[in-house]
PDB file of C-alpha atoms in Angstrom:
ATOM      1  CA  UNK A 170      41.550 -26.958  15.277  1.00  0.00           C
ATOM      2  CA  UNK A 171      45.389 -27.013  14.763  1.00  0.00           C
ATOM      3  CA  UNK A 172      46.405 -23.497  15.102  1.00  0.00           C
ATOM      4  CA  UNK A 173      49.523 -22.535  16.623  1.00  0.00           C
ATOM      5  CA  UNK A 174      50.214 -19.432  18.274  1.00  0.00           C
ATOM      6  CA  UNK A 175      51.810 -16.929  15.954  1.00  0.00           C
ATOM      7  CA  UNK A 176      55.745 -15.848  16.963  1.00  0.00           C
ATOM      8  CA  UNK A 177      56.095 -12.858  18.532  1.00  0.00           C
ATOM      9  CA  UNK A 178      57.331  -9.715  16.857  1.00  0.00           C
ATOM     10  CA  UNK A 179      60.699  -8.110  17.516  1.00  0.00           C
ATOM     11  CA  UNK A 180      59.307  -5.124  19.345  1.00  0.00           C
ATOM     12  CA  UNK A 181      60.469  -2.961  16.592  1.00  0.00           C
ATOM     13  CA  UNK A 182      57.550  -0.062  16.116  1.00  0.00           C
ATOM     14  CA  UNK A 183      58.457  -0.399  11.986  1.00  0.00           C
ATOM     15  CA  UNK A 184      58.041  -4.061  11.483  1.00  0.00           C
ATOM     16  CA  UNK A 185      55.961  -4.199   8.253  1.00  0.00           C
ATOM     17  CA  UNK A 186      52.705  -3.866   9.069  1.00  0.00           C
ATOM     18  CA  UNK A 187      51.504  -1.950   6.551  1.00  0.00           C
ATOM     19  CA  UNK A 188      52.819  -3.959   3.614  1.00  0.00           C
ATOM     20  CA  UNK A 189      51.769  -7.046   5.707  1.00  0.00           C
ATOM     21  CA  UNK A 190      48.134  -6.059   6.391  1.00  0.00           C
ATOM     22  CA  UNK A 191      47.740  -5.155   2.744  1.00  0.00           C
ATOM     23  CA  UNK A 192      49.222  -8.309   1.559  1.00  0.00           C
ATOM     24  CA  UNK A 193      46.977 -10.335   3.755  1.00  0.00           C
ATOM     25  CA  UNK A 194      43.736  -8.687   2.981  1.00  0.00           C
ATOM     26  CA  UNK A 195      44.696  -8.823  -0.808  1.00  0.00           C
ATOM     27  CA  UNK A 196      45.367 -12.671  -0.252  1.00  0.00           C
ATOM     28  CA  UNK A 197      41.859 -13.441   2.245  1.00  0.00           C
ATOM     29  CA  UNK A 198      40.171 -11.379  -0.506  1.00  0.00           C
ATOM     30  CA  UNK A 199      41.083 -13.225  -3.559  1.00  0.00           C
ATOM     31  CA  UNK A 200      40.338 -16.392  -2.096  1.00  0.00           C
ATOM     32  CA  UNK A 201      37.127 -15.447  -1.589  1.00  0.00           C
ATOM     33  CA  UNK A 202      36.830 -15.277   2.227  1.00  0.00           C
ATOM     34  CA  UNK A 203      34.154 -12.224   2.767  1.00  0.00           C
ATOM     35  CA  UNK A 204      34.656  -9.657   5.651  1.00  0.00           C
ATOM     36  CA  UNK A 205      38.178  -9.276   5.268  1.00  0.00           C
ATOM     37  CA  UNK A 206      38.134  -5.975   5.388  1.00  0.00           C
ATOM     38  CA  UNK A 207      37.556  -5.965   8.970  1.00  0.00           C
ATOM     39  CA  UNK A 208      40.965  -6.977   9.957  1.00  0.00           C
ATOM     40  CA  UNK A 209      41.789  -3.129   8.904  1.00  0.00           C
ATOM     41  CA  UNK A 210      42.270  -0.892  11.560  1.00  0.00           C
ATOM     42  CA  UNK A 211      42.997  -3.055  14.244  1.00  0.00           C
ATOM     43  CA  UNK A 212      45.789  -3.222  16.705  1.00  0.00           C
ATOM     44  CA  UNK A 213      48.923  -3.162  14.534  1.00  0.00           C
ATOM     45  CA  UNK A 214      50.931  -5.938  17.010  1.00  0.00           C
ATOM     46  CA  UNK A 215      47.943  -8.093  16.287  1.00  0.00           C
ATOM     47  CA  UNK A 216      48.739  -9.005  12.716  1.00  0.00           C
ATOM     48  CA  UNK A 217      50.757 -12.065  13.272  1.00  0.00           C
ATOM     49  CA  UNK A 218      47.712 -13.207  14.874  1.00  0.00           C
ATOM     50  CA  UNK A 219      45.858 -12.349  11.360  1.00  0.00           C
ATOM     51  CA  UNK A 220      48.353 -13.697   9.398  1.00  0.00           C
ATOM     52  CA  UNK A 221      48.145 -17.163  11.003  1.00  0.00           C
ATOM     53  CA  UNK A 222      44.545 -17.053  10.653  1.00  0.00           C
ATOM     54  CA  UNK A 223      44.282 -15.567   7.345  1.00  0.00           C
ATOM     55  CA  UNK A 224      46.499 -19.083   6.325  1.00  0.00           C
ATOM     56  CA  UNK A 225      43.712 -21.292   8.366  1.00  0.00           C
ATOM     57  CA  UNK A 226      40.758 -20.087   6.498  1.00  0.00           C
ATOM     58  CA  UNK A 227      42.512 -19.789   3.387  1.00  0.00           C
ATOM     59  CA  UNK A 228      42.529 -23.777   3.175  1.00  0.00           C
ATOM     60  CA  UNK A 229      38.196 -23.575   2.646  1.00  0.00           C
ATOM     61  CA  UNK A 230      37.910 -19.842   1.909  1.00  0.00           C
ATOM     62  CA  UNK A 231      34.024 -20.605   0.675  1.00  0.00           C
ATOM     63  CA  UNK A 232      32.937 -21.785   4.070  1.00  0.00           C
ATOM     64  CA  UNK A 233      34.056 -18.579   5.835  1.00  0.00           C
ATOM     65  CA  UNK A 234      32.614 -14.918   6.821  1.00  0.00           C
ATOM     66  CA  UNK A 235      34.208 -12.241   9.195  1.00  0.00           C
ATOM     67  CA  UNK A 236      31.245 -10.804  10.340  1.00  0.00           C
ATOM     68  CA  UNK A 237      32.815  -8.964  13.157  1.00  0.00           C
ATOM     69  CA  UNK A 238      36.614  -7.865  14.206  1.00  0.00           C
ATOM     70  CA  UNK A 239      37.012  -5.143  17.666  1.00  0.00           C
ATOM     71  CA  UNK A 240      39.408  -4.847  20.080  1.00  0.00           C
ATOM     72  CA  UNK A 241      37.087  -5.622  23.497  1.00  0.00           C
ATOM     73  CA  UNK A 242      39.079  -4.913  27.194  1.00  0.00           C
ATOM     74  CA  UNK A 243      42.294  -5.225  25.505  1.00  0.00           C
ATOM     75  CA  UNK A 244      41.355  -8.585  23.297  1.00  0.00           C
ATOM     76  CA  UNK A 245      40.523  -9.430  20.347  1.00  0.00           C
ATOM     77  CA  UNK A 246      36.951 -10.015  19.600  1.00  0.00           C
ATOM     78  CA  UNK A 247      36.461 -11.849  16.078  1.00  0.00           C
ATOM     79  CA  UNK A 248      33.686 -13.030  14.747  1.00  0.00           C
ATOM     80  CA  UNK A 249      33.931 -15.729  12.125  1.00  0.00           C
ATOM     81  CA  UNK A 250      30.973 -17.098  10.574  1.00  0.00           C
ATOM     82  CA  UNK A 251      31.314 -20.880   9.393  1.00  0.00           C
ATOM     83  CA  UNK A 252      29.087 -21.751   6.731  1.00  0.00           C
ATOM     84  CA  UNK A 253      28.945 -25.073   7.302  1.00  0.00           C
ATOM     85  CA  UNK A 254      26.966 -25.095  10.594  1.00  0.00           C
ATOM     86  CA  UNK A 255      25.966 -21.318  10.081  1.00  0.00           C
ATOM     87  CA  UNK A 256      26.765 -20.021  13.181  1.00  0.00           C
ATOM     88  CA  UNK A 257      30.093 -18.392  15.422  1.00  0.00           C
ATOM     89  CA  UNK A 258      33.182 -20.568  15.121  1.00  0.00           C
ATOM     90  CA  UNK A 259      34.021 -20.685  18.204  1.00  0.00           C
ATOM     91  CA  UNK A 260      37.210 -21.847  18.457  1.00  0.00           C
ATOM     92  CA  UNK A 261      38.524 -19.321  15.844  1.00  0.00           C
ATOM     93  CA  UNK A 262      36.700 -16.623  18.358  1.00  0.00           C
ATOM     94  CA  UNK A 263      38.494 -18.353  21.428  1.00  0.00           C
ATOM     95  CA  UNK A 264      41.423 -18.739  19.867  1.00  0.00           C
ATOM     96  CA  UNK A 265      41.945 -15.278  18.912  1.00  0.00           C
ATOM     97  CA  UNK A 266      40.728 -13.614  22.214  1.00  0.00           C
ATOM     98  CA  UNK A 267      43.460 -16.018  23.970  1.00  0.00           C
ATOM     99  CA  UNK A 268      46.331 -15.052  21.398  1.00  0.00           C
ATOM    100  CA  UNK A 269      45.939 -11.470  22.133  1.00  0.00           C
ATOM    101  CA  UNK A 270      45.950 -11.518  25.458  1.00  0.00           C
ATOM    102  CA  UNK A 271      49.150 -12.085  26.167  1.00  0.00           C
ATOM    103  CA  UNK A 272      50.310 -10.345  22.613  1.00  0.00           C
ATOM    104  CA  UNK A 273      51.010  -6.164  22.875  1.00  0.00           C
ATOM    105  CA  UNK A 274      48.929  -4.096  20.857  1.00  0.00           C
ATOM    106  CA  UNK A 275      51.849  -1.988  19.867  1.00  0.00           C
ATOM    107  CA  UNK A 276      54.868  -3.844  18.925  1.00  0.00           C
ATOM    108  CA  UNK A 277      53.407  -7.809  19.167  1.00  0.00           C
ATOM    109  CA  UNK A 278      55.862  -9.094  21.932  1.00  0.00           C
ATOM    110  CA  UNK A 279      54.776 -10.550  24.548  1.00  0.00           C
ATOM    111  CA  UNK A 280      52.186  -8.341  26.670  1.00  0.00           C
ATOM    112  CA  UNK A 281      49.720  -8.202  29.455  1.00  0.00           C
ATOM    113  CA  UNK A 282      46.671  -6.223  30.120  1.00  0.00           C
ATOM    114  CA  UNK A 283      46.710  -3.057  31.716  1.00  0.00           C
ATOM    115  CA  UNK A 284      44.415  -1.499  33.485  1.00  0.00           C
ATOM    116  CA  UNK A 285      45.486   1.798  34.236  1.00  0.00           C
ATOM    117  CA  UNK A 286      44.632   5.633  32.722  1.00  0.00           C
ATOM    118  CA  UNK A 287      41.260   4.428  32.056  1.00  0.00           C
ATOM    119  CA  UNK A 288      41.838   2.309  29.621  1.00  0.00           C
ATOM    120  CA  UNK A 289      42.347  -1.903  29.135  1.00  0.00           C
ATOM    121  CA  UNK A 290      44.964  -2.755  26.609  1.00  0.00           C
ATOM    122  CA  UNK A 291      47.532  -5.237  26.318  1.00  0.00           C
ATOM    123  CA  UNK A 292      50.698  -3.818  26.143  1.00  0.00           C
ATOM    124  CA  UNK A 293      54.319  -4.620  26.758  1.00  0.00           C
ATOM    125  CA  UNK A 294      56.127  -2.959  29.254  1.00  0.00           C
ATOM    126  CA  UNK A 295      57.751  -0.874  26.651  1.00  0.00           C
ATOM    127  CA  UNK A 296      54.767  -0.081  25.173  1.00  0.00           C
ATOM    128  CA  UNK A 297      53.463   0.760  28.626  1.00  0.00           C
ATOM    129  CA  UNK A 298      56.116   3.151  28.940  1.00  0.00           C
ATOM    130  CA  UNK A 299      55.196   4.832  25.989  1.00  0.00           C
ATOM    131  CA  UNK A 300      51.683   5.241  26.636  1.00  0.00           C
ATOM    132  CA  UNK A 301      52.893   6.745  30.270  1.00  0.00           C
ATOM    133  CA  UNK A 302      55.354   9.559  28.278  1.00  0.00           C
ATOM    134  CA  UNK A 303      53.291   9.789  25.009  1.00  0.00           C
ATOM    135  CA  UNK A 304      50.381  11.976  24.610  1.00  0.00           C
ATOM    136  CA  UNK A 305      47.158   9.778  23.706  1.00  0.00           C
ATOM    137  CA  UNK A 306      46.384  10.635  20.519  1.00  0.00           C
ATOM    138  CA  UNK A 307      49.963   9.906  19.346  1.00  0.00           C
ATOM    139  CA  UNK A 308      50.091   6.687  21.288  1.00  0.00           C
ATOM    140  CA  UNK A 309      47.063   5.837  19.657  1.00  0.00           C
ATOM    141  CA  UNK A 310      48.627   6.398  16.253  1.00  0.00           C
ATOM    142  CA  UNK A 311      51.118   3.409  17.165  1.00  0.00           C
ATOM    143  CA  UNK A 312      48.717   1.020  18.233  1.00  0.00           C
ATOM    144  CA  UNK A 313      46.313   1.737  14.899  1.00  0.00           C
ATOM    145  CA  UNK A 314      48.838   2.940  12.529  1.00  0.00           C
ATOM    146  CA  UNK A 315      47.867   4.235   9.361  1.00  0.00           C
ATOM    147  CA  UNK A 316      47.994   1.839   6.119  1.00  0.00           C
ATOM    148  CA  UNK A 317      50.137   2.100   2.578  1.00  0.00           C
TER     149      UNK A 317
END
């Protein structure tokens, strides 16, 4: 499998992502890759990770399915079905869990998992920050921003 890690974001909270996720989707979609809309809703930092796969499947849309997309411990759990053999790609699935790992779920610079306030995300120390001074339910609203 030859794909690169995406680059890391700017760490500005306004870097596109709703015109990017929409674009993507629209693209994934018309190609005919199914499950798409699964990348929706997920960690807005993780898109650059999308965007590099959405490219990779793009190349042989008719042998791939999402079947499953969830943030798991502070990863990214994606399920891609390869029609070829039928079953989990798993080096797309590896691949992904290993990009956001080290990828914040806020801003897409360079992260790490934290562990604390009950909850496992991966987060750059800014982002950190702001989940420390920001109540929840507004932090949440940076890591899953709303769309268009």
């Amino acid at each position: 499998m030859s794909l690169r890690p995406p680059p890391h974001e700017a760490g500005h909270p306004e870097f596109g992502y709703a015109a990017r996720i929409e674009t993507l989707l629209w693209a994934m979609t018309s190609a005919g890759i199914e499950g798409t809309e699964r990348l929706r809703h997920q960690p807005a930092g993780w898109i650059g990770i999308f965007e590099v796969l959405g490219a990779h499947l793009v190349q042989d849309p008719g042998n791939y399915s999402i079947t499953d997309a969830k943030e798991e411990f502070g990863m990214l759990h994606l399920e891609v079905i390869d029609k070829r053999t039928g079953g989990v790609d798993t080096d797309l699935l590896q691949w992904c869990a290993e990009q956001s790992s080290v990828r914040c779920m806020v801003f897409g610079t360079r992260g790490r998992p934290h562990f604390e306030l009950g909850w496992v995300m991966t987060l750059s120390d800014a982002a950190y920050d702001l989940l420390i001074e920001t109540p929840n339910e507004r932090f949440l609203d940076l890591v899953y921003p709303s769309e268009l």
